[in-house]
Tab-separated table of C-alpha atoms in Angstrom:
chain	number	residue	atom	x	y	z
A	1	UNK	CA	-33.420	50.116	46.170
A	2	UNK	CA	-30.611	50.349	43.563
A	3	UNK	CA	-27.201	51.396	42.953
A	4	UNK	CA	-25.702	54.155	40.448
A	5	UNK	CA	-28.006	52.975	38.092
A	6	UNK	CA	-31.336	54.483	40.072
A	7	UNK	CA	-29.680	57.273	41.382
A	8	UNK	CA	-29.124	58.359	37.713
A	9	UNK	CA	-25.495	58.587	37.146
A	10	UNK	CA	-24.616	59.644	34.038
A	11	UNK	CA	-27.876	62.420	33.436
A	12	UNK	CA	-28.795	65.675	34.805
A	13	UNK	CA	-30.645	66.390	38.006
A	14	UNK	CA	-34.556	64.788	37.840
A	15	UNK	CA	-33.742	62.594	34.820
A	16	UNK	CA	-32.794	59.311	36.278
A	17	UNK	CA	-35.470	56.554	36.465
A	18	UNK	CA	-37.702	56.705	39.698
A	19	UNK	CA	-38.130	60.600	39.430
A	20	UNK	CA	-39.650	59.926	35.584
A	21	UNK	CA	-41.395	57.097	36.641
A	22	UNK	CA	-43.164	58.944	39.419
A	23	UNK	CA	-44.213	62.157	37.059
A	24	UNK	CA	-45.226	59.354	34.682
A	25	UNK	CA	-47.174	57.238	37.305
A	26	UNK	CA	-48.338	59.699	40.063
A	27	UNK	CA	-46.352	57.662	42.315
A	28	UNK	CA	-44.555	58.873	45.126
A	29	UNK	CA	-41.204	57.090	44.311
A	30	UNK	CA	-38.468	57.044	46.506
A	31	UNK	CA	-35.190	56.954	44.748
A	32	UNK	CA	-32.779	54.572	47.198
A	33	UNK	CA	-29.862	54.487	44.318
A	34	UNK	CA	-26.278	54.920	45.772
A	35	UNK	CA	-23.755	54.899	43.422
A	36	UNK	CA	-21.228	51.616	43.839
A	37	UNK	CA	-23.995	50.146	46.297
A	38	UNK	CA	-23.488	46.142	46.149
A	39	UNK	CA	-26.232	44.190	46.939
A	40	UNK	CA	-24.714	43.504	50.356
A	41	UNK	CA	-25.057	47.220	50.916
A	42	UNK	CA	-28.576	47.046	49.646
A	43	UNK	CA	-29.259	44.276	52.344
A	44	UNK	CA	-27.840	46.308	54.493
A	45	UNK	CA	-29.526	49.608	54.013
A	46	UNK	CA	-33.236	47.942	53.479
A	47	UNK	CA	-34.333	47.968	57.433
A	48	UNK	CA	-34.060	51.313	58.025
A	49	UNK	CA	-35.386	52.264	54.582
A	50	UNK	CA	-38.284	50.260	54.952
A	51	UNK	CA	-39.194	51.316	58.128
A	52	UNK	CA	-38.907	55.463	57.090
A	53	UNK	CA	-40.795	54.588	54.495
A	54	UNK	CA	-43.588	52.151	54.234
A	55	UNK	CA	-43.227	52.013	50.920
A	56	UNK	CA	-46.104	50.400	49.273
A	57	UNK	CA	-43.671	48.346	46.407
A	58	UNK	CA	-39.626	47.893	46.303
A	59	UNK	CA	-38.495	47.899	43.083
A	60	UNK	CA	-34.706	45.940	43.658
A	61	UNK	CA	-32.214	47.452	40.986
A	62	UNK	CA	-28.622	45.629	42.462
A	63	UNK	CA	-26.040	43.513	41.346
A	64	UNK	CA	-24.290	45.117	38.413
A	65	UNK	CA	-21.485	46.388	41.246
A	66	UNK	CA	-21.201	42.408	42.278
A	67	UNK	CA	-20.383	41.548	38.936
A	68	UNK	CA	-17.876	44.468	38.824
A	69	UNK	CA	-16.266	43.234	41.900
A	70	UNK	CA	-16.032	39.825	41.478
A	71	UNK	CA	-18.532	39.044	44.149
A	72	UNK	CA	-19.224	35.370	43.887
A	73	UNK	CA	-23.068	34.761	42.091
A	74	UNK	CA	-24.009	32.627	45.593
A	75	UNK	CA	-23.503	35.699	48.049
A	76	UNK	CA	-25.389	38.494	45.186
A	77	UNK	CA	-27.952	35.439	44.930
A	78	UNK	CA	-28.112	35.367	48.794
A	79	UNK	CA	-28.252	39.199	49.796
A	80	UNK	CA	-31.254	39.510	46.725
A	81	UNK	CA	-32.776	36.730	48.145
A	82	UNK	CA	-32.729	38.376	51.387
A	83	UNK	CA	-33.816	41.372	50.410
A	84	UNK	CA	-36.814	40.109	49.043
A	85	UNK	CA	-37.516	38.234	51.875
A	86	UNK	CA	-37.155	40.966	54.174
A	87	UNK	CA	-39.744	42.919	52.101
A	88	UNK	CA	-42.257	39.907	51.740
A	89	UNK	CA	-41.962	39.111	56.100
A	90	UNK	CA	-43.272	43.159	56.078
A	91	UNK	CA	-46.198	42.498	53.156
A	92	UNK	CA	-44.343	44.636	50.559
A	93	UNK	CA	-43.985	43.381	47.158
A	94	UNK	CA	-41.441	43.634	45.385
A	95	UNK	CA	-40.046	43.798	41.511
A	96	UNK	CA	-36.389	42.601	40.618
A	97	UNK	CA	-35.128	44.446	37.640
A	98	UNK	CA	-32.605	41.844	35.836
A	99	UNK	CA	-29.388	43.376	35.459
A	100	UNK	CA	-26.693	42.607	32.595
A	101	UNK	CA	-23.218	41.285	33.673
A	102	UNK	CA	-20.535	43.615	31.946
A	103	UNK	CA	-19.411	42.113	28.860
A	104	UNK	CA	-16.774	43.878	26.629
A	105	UNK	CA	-17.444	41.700	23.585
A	106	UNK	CA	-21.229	42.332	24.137
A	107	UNK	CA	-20.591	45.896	24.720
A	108	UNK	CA	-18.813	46.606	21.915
A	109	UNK	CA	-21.059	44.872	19.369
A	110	UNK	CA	-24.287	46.302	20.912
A	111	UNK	CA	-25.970	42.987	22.537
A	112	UNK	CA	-25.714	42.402	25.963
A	113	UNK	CA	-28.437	40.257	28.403
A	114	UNK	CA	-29.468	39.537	31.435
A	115	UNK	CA	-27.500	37.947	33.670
A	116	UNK	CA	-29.525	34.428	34.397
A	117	UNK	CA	-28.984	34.603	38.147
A	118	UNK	CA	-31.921	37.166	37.974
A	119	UNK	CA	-34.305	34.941	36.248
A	120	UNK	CA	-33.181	32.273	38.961
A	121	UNK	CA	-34.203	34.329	41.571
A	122	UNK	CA	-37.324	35.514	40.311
A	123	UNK	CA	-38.314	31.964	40.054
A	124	UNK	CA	-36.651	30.466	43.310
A	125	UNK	CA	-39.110	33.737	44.992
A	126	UNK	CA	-41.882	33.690	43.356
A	127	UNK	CA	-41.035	37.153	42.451
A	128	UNK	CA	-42.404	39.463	39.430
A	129	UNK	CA	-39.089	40.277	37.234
A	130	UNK	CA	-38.864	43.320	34.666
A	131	UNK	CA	-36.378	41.857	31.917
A	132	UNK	CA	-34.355	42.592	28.810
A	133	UNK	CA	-35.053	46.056	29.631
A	134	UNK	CA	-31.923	47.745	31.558
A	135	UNK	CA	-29.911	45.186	28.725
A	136	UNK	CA	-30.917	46.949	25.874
A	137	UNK	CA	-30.440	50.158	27.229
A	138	UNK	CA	-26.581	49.642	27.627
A	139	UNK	CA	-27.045	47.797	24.573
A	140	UNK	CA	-27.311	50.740	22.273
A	141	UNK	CA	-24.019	53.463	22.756
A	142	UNK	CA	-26.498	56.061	21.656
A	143	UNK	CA	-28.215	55.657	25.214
A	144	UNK	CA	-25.310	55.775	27.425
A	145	UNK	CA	-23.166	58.139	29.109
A	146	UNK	CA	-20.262	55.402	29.972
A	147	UNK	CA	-19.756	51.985	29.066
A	148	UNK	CA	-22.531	51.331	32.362
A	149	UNK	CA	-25.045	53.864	32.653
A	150	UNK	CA	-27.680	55.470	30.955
A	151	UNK	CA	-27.547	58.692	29.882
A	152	UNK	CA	-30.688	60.962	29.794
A	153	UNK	CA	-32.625	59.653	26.748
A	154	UNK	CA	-31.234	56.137	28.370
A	155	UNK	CA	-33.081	56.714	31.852
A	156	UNK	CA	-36.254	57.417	29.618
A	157	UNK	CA	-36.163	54.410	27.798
A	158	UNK	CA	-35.027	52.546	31.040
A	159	UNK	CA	-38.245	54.104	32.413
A	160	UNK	CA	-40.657	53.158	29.724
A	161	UNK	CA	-39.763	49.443	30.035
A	162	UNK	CA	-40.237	49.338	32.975
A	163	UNK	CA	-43.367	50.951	33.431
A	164	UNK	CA	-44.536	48.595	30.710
A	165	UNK	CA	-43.553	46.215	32.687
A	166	UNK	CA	-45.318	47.145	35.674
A	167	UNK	CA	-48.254	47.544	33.899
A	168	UNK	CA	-48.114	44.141	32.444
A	169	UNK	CA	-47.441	42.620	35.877
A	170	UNK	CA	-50.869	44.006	36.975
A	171	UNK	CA	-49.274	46.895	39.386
A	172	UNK	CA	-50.843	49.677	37.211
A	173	UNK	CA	-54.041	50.334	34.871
């Protein structure tokens, strides 16, 4: 469940994030990025997605269009905590993937972090959290196609951390 950011803006067709990490994985991953999705839209969507689909792990990729919008941090902290609980009350776990709030002067000198609202969350849930990893993607200009997405070599990377991740959480051998 993500935004532009899962669906894969800024690479070619099959080279954003969930389609590598299910050739890399043998998962059957279902990409649910729309591009400029907030996580109120995410809330919104998650029902129907999660009954079409069963899925077996959500993987929650939101926020970054919040931040862009001005949302205030309590309503994004409110619709991801909702999320999450609407995925727990079915017995699906779920993984937040910490998200960097845009930052020209971090940007432009190649260091941006996680926002801390993620890390928040994570705790407040008792949720597993991949982080640092989408951060120093969009750190590095080399791995971008704009100022906030990947490009191709940056959805690989993107997709290595976080199937490192996964594995250390204990969702993989």
């Amino acid at each position: 469940l993500g935004d532009s950011v899962s669906y894969g803006t800024g690479a070619g067709k099959d080279e954003d994030y969930p389609t590598i990490l299910a050739a890399n994985t043998g998962w059957d991953v279902i990409n649910a990025g729309v591009p400029g999705d907030t996580s109120a839209a995410g809330l919104e969507r998650l029902p129907e997605l999660l009954e079409e689909h069963s899925p077996k792990l959500l993987l929650v990729e939101l926020g970054g269009n919040d931040f862009l919008q001005h949302v205030p941090l309590t309503q994004t902290a409110s619709n991801l905590k909702a999320i999450l609980a609407q995925a727990r009350a079915k017995g699906i776990p779920s993984v937040l993937l910490a998200v960097p709030r845009p930052n020209l002067l971090g940007a432009a000198v190649g260091k941006l972090s996680d926002d801390p609202l993620y890390e928040r969350i994570a705790s407040e849930t008792d949720t597993p959290i991949v982080k640092n990893v989408l951060s120093e993607v969009l750190s590095k200009s080399a791995l971008k196609a704009d100022p906030i997405h990947p490009n191709a070599e940056g959805y690989h990377k993107l997709e290595e951390g976080l199937r490192r991740s996964l594995l250390e959480l204990g969702f993989f051998k």
